[in-house]
Amino acid sequence: DAKTTQPNSMESNEEEPVHLPCNHSTISGTDYIHWYRQLPSQGPEYVIHGLTSNVNNRMASLAIAEDRKSSTLILHRATLRDAAVYYCIPRGGSQGNLIFGKGTKLSVKP
Amino acid sequence: DAGVIQSPRHEVTEMGQEVTLRCKPISGHDYLFWYRQTMMRGLELLIYFNNNVPIDDSGMPEDRFSAKMPNASFSTLKIQPSEPRDSAVYFCASSRDRVFSGNTIYFGEGSWLTVV
């Protein structure tokens, strides 16, 4: 499994953009990069995933470095509801499962 | 879609008692996962099934833990006998076939277990 490094915690102000970084230098060529988040007292939920190209959806954008050794999850306008732990998870084509690290705890200030 | 359904949501039991946690995956999903979350160890994968067959149970802590999936719409995680250190939130999750590793995994709301 590819190792990941994420900041333990980050702070943001409401309605400002947030950039959550993740290093995954041992990622293999077939690993997708998944991001999940876990709101307080809830199960993890899918945010976004990508392989090589940058990706956008209604929740966030994912910017993947050209060498794929790092990625950044971008929340364009943080809301109080975005306060959660964000997990970056490389997931290989042969894997059925997700292996969670410690993630980044995002706090959003009003 | 109803999502992944877990029961019970909360359980308090005495040490030594048997605990059974239940999960109904999303219809049509071929993979089912059991995770455990504690403050100390974070989210740990215990076991996962593909088409009702256990694929990887290396995360199951010890023989006191067992998991079954008798059919595509039901799974149980049993702890017998339970111990205080089993207190945790247990999550069930499901996903479609892993042919494309971009498949999303959907989690239930968790079963909060306290063993006293």
mmCIF file of C-alpha atoms in Angstrom:
data_model
loop_
_atom_site.group_PDB
_atom_site.id
_atom_site.type_symbol
_atom_site.label_atom_id
_atom_site.label_comp_id
_atom_site.label_asym_id
_atom_site.label_seq_id
_atom_site.Cartn_x
_atom_site.Cartn_y
_atom_site.Cartn_z
ATOM 1 C CA ASP A 1 0.000 0.000 0.000
ATOM 2 C CA ALA A 2 1.241 3.468 -0.858
ATOM 3 C CA LYS A 3 2.173 5.581 2.176
ATOM 4 C CA THR A 4 0.562 8.972 2.585
ATOM 5 C CA THR A 5 1.549 12.082 4.506
ATOM 6 C CA GLN A 6 -1.044 14.667 5.452
ATOM 7 C CA PRO A 7 -0.965 17.549 7.933
ATOM 8 C CA ASN A 8 -2.556 16.574 11.219
ATOM 9 C CA SER A 9 -4.757 19.646 11.240
ATOM 10 C CA MET A 10 -5.632 22.783 9.298
ATOM 11 C CA GLU A 11 -7.788 25.815 9.909
ATOM 12 C CA SER A 12 -9.832 27.844 7.505
ATOM 13 C CA ASN A 13 -12.203 30.737 7.603
ATOM 14 C CA GLU A 14 -15.735 30.294 6.375
ATOM 15 C CA GLU A 15 -16.278 31.069 2.690
ATOM 16 C CA GLU A 16 -12.562 31.035 1.945
ATOM 17 C CA PRO A 17 -10.852 28.405 -0.230
ATOM 18 C CA VAL A 18 -9.045 25.530 1.461
ATOM 19 C CA HIS A 19 -6.187 23.537 -0.006
ATOM 20 C CA LEU A 20 -5.599 20.187 1.703
ATOM 21 C CA PRO A 21 -2.284 18.619 0.669
ATOM 22 C CA CYS A 22 -1.314 14.957 0.515
ATOM 23 C CA ASN A 23 2.018 13.368 -0.315
ATOM 24 C CA HIS A 24 1.949 9.843 -1.724
ATOM 25 C CA SER A 25 5.429 9.428 -3.151
ATOM 26 C CA THR A 26 5.244 5.604 -3.300
ATOM 27 C CA ILE A 27 2.065 5.541 -5.362
ATOM 28 C CA SER A 28 1.996 3.060 -8.230
ATOM 29 C CA GLY A 29 0.979 3.886 -11.752
ATOM 30 C CA THR A 30 -2.408 2.215 -11.453
ATOM 31 C CA ASP A 31 -3.422 3.640 -8.076
ATOM 32 C CA TYR A 32 -6.350 6.002 -8.056
ATOM 33 C CA ILE A 33 -6.195 8.791 -5.495
ATOM 34 C CA HIS A 34 -9.320 8.854 -3.381
ATOM 35 C CA TRP A 35 -10.413 11.470 -0.886
ATOM 36 C CA TYR A 36 -12.935 10.734 1.805
ATOM 37 C CA ARG A 37 -14.039 12.826 4.713
ATOM 38 C CA GLN A 38 -15.609 12.025 8.047
ATOM 39 C CA LEU A 39 -17.924 14.505 9.675
ATOM 40 C CA PRO A 40 -18.263 14.310 13.470
ATOM 41 C CA SER A 41 -20.183 11.224 14.630
ATOM 42 C CA GLN A 42 -20.701 9.980 11.075
ATOM 43 C CA GLY A 43 -19.207 7.379 8.788
ATOM 44 C CA PRO A 44 -16.679 8.405 6.157
ATOM 45 C CA GLU A 45 -18.101 9.737 2.924
ATOM 46 C CA TYR A 46 -16.681 9.920 -0.556
ATOM 47 C CA VAL A 47 -15.446 13.294 -1.744
ATOM 48 C CA ILE A 48 -13.607 12.810 -5.026
ATOM 49 C CA HIS A 49 -11.093 10.616 -6.798
ATOM 50 C CA GLY A 50 -8.752 10.818 -9.762
ATOM 51 C CA LEU A 51 -5.956 9.040 -11.593
ATOM 52 C CA THR A 52 -3.891 11.568 -13.524
ATOM 53 C CA SER A 53 -5.987 14.527 -14.574
ATOM 54 C CA ASN A 54 -7.414 17.151 -12.317
ATOM 55 C CA VAL A 55 -11.018 16.445 -11.370
ATOM 56 C CA ASN A 56 -13.954 18.570 -10.340
ATOM 57 C CA ASN A 57 -17.278 17.699 -8.807
ATOM 58 C CA ARG A 58 -19.942 19.509 -6.846
ATOM 59 C CA MET A 59 -18.093 19.014 -3.579
ATOM 60 C CA ALA A 60 -14.489 19.786 -4.437
ATOM 61 C CA SER A 61 -11.645 19.806 -6.929
ATOM 62 C CA LEU A 62 -8.680 17.469 -6.973
ATOM 63 C CA ALA A 63 -5.367 18.680 -8.319
ATOM 64 C CA ILE A 64 -2.872 15.888 -9.031
ATOM 65 C CA ALA A 65 0.800 16.657 -9.509
ATOM 66 C CA GLU A 66 2.293 15.689 -12.846
ATOM 67 C CA ASP A 67 4.520 13.051 -11.205
ATOM 68 C CA ARG A 68 1.505 11.871 -9.163
ATOM 69 C CA LYS A 69 3.514 11.944 -5.954
ATOM 70 C CA SER A 70 1.237 14.491 -4.402
ATOM 71 C CA SER A 71 -2.277 15.816 -4.696
ATOM 72 C CA THR A 72 -4.338 18.644 -3.280
ATOM 73 C CA LEU A 73 -7.992 18.640 -2.386
ATOM 74 C CA ILE A 74 -9.525 22.045 -2.952
ATOM 75 C CA LEU A 75 -12.677 23.223 -1.261
ATOM 76 C CA HIS A 76 -13.552 26.394 -3.108
ATOM 77 C CA ARG A 77 -15.608 28.027 -0.366
ATOM 78 C CA ALA A 78 -15.395 26.364 3.008
ATOM 79 C CA THR A 79 -18.560 26.174 5.063
ATOM 80 C CA LEU A 80 -19.002 25.200 8.683
ATOM 81 C CA ARG A 81 -20.351 21.889 7.471
ATOM 82 C CA ASP A 82 -16.981 21.129 5.842
ATOM 83 C CA ALA A 83 -15.362 20.758 9.256
ATOM 84 C CA ALA A 84 -14.258 17.126 9.194
ATOM 85 C CA VAL A 85 -11.302 14.789 8.985
ATOM 86 C CA TYR A 86 -10.144 14.463 5.383
ATOM 87 C CA TYR A 87 -8.433 11.273 4.253
ATOM 88 C CA CYS A 88 -6.257 10.890 1.169
ATOM 89 C CA ILE A 89 -6.136 7.241 0.063
ATOM 90 C CA PRO A 90 -4.261 5.779 -2.895
ATOM 91 C CA ARG A 91 -6.163 2.719 -4.020
ATOM 92 C CA GLY A 92 -4.767 0.191 -6.441
ATOM 93 C CA GLY A 93 -6.582 -1.559 -9.240
ATOM 94 C CA SER A 94 -6.166 -4.937 -7.545
ATOM 95 C CA GLN A 95 -7.513 -3.719 -4.221
ATOM 96 C CA GLY A 96 -11.064 -4.065 -3.104
ATOM 97 C CA ASN A 97 -10.554 -2.168 0.119
ATOM 98 C CA LEU A 98 -9.620 1.264 1.449
ATOM 99 C CA ILE A 99 -6.812 1.699 3.955
ATOM 100 C CA PHE A 100 -7.227 4.864 6.031
ATOM 101 C CA GLY A 101 -4.379 6.880 7.506
ATOM 102 C CA LYS A 102 -4.738 9.554 10.166
ATOM 103 C CA GLY A 103 -6.070 12.232 7.814
ATOM 104 C CA THR A 104 -6.223 15.998 8.261
ATOM 105 C CA LYS A 105 -8.646 17.508 10.720
ATOM 106 C CA LEU A 106 -10.089 20.640 9.134
ATOM 107 C CA SER A 107 -11.574 23.305 11.377
ATOM 108 C CA VAL A 108 -13.673 26.071 9.833
ATOM 109 C CA LYS A 109 -14.074 29.339 11.691
ATOM 110 C CA PRO A 110 -17.136 31.548 11.196
ATOM 111 C CA ASP B 1 -31.379 4.339 -2.245
ATOM 112 C CA ALA B 2 -31.457 3.665 1.481
ATOM 113 C CA GLY B 3 -27.717 3.460 1.842
ATOM 114 C CA VAL B 4 -25.847 1.019 4.059
ATOM 115 C CA ILE B 5 -27.967 0.169 7.066
ATOM 116 C CA GLN B 6 -26.435 -0.882 10.357
ATOM 117 C CA SER B 7 -27.968 -2.049 13.577
ATOM 118 C CA PRO B 8 -27.916 -1.497 16.428
ATOM 119 C CA ARG B 9 -26.817 2.139 16.340
ATOM 120 C CA HIS B 10 -25.789 2.023 19.983
ATOM 121 C CA GLU B 11 -25.100 -0.921 22.239
ATOM 122 C CA VAL B 12 -23.942 -1.091 25.812
ATOM 123 C CA THR B 13 -23.100 -4.548 27.056
ATOM 124 C CA GLU B 14 -21.307 -6.208 29.919
ATOM 125 C CA MET B 15 -17.944 -7.824 29.557
ATOM 126 C CA GLY B 16 -18.266 -11.457 28.559
ATOM 127 C CA GLN B 17 -21.526 -11.045 26.702
ATOM 128 C CA GLU B 18 -21.954 -11.840 23.025
ATOM 129 C CA VAL B 19 -22.410 -8.892 20.704
ATOM 130 C CA THR B 20 -23.844 -9.151 17.199
ATOM 131 C CA LEU B 21 -23.676 -6.214 14.813
ATOM 132 C CA ARG B 22 -25.717 -6.305 11.631
ATOM 133 C CA CYS B 23 -25.350 -4.743 8.221
ATOM 134 C CA LYS B 24 -27.445 -4.475 5.094
ATOM 135 C CA PRO B 25 -25.349 -3.295 2.149
ATOM 136 C CA ILE B 26 -26.605 -1.241 -0.757
ATOM 137 C CA SER B 27 -28.466 -3.435 -3.210
ATOM 138 C CA GLY B 28 -26.314 -4.518 -6.131
ATOM 139 C CA HIS B 29 -23.008 -3.981 -4.353
ATOM 140 C CA ASP B 30 -20.603 -6.898 -4.521
ATOM 141 C CA TYR B 31 -18.172 -5.836 -1.817
ATOM 142 C CA LEU B 32 -18.855 -5.520 1.891
ATOM 143 C CA PHE B 33 -16.416 -4.177 4.467
ATOM 144 C CA TRP B 34 -16.271 -4.076 8.251
ATOM 145 C CA TYR B 35 -14.165 -1.320 9.826
ATOM 146 C CA ARG B 36 -13.522 -0.422 13.446
ATOM 147 C CA GLN B 37 -12.676 3.052 14.686
ATOM 148 C CA THR B 38 -11.089 4.028 17.986
ATOM 149 C CA MET B 39 -9.325 7.168 19.116
ATOM 150 C CA MET B 40 -6.054 5.295 19.525
ATOM 151 C CA ARG B 41 -5.986 3.304 16.295
ATOM 152 C CA GLY B 42 -8.173 5.287 13.942
ATOM 153 C CA LEU B 43 -10.098 3.461 11.212
ATOM 154 C CA GLU B 44 -9.024 -0.149 10.816
ATOM 155 C CA LEU B 45 -10.240 -2.596 8.204
ATOM 156 C CA LEU B 46 -11.314 -5.802 9.923
ATOM 157 C CA ILE B 47 -12.540 -7.936 7.042
ATOM 158 C CA TYR B 48 -14.060 -7.643 3.615
ATOM 159 C CA PHE B 49 -16.206 -9.856 1.424
ATOM 160 C CA ASN B 50 -16.648 -10.154 -2.308
ATOM 161 C CA ASN B 51 -19.808 -11.868 -3.527
ATOM 162 C CA ASN B 52 -20.433 -13.097 0.041
ATOM 163 C CA VAL B 53 -16.988 -14.744 0.278
ATOM 164 C CA PRO B 54 -14.443 -13.435 2.809
ATOM 165 C CA ILE B 55 -11.434 -12.136 0.894
ATOM 166 C CA ASP B 56 -9.202 -10.683 3.587
ATOM 167 C CA ASP B 57 -9.743 -11.178 7.308
ATOM 168 C CA SER B 58 -6.221 -10.280 8.379
ATOM 169 C CA GLY B 59 -7.528 -7.302 10.301
ATOM 170 C CA MET B 60 -9.749 -9.349 12.590
ATOM 171 C CA PRO B 61 -8.191 -8.857 16.038
ATOM 172 C CA GLU B 62 -8.540 -12.376 17.395
ATOM 173 C CA ASP B 63 -10.704 -15.454 17.496
ATOM 174 C CA ARG B 64 -13.314 -13.681 19.554
ATOM 175 C CA PHE B 65 -14.317 -11.847 16.384
ATOM 176 C CA SER B 66 -16.169 -13.536 13.549
ATOM 177 C CA ALA B 67 -17.992 -12.225 10.499
ATOM 178 C CA LYS B 68 -20.429 -13.862 8.160
ATOM 179 C CA MET B 69 -22.249 -12.945 5.004
ATOM 180 C CA PRO B 70 -24.940 -15.573 4.410
ATOM 181 C CA ASN B 71 -26.388 -13.695 1.433
ATOM 182 C CA ALA B 72 -25.862 -10.585 -0.652
ATOM 183 C CA SER B 73 -28.066 -8.428 1.511
ATOM 184 C CA PHE B 74 -26.924 -9.244 5.026
ATOM 185 C CA SER B 75 -23.777 -9.519 7.099
ATOM 186 C CA THR B 76 -22.994 -9.903 10.787
ATOM 187 C CA LEU B 77 -19.985 -9.157 12.923
ATOM 188 C CA LYS B 78 -19.973 -11.093 16.153
ATOM 189 C CA ILE B 79 -17.823 -10.639 19.241
ATOM 190 C CA GLN B 80 -17.876 -13.461 21.751
ATOM 191 C CA PRO B 81 -16.959 -12.930 24.511
ATOM 192 C CA SER B 82 -16.799 -9.145 24.472
ATOM 193 C CA GLU B 83 -14.149 -7.190 26.388
ATOM 194 C CA PRO B 84 -13.898 -3.517 27.348
ATOM 195 C CA ARG B 85 -11.145 -2.978 24.776
ATOM 196 C CA ASP B 86 -13.652 -3.857 22.048
ATOM 197 C CA SER B 87 -15.444 -0.584 22.738
ATOM 198 C CA ALA B 88 -15.383 1.295 19.445
ATOM 199 C CA VAL B 89 -17.478 2.415 16.520
ATOM 200 C CA TYR B 90 -17.945 -0.354 13.995
ATOM 201 C CA PHE B 91 -18.662 0.695 10.421
ATOM 202 C CA CYS B 92 -20.039 -1.425 7.645
ATOM 203 C CA ALA B 93 -19.488 -0.292 4.061
ATOM 204 C CA SER B 94 -20.208 -1.574 0.574
ATOM 205 C CA SER B 95 -19.169 -0.939 -3.015
ATOM 206 C CA ARG B 96 -19.642 -2.233 -6.506
ATOM 207 C CA ASP B 97 -17.165 -4.567 -8.090
ATOM 208 C CA ARG B 98 -13.570 -3.400 -7.895
ATOM 209 C CA VAL B 99 -12.858 -3.889 -11.596
ATOM 210 C CA PHE B 100 -12.415 -0.137 -11.731
ATOM 211 C CA SER B 101 -10.519 1.005 -8.637
ATOM 212 C CA GLY B 102 -12.296 4.297 -8.827
ATOM 213 C CA ASN B 103 -15.365 2.678 -7.321
ATOM 214 C CA THR B 104 -16.799 4.549 -4.379
ATOM 215 C CA ILE B 105 -17.212 2.849 -1.005
ATOM 216 C CA TYR B 106 -20.350 3.826 0.898
ATOM 217 C CA PHE B 107 -20.328 3.699 4.681
ATOM 218 C CA GLY B 108 -23.115 3.184 7.152
ATOM 219 C CA GLU B 109 -23.606 5.416 10.156
ATOM 220 C CA GLY B 110 -21.840 3.009 12.463
ATOM 221 C CA SER B 111 -22.653 0.908 15.495
ATOM 222 C CA TRP B 112 -21.370 2.506 18.689
ATOM 223 C CA LEU B 113 -20.347 -0.289 21.045
ATOM 224 C CA THR B 114 -19.512 0.154 24.697
ATOM 225 C CA VAL B 115 -18.421 -2.853 26.737
ATOM 226 C CA VAL B 116 -18.420 -2.258 30.481
#
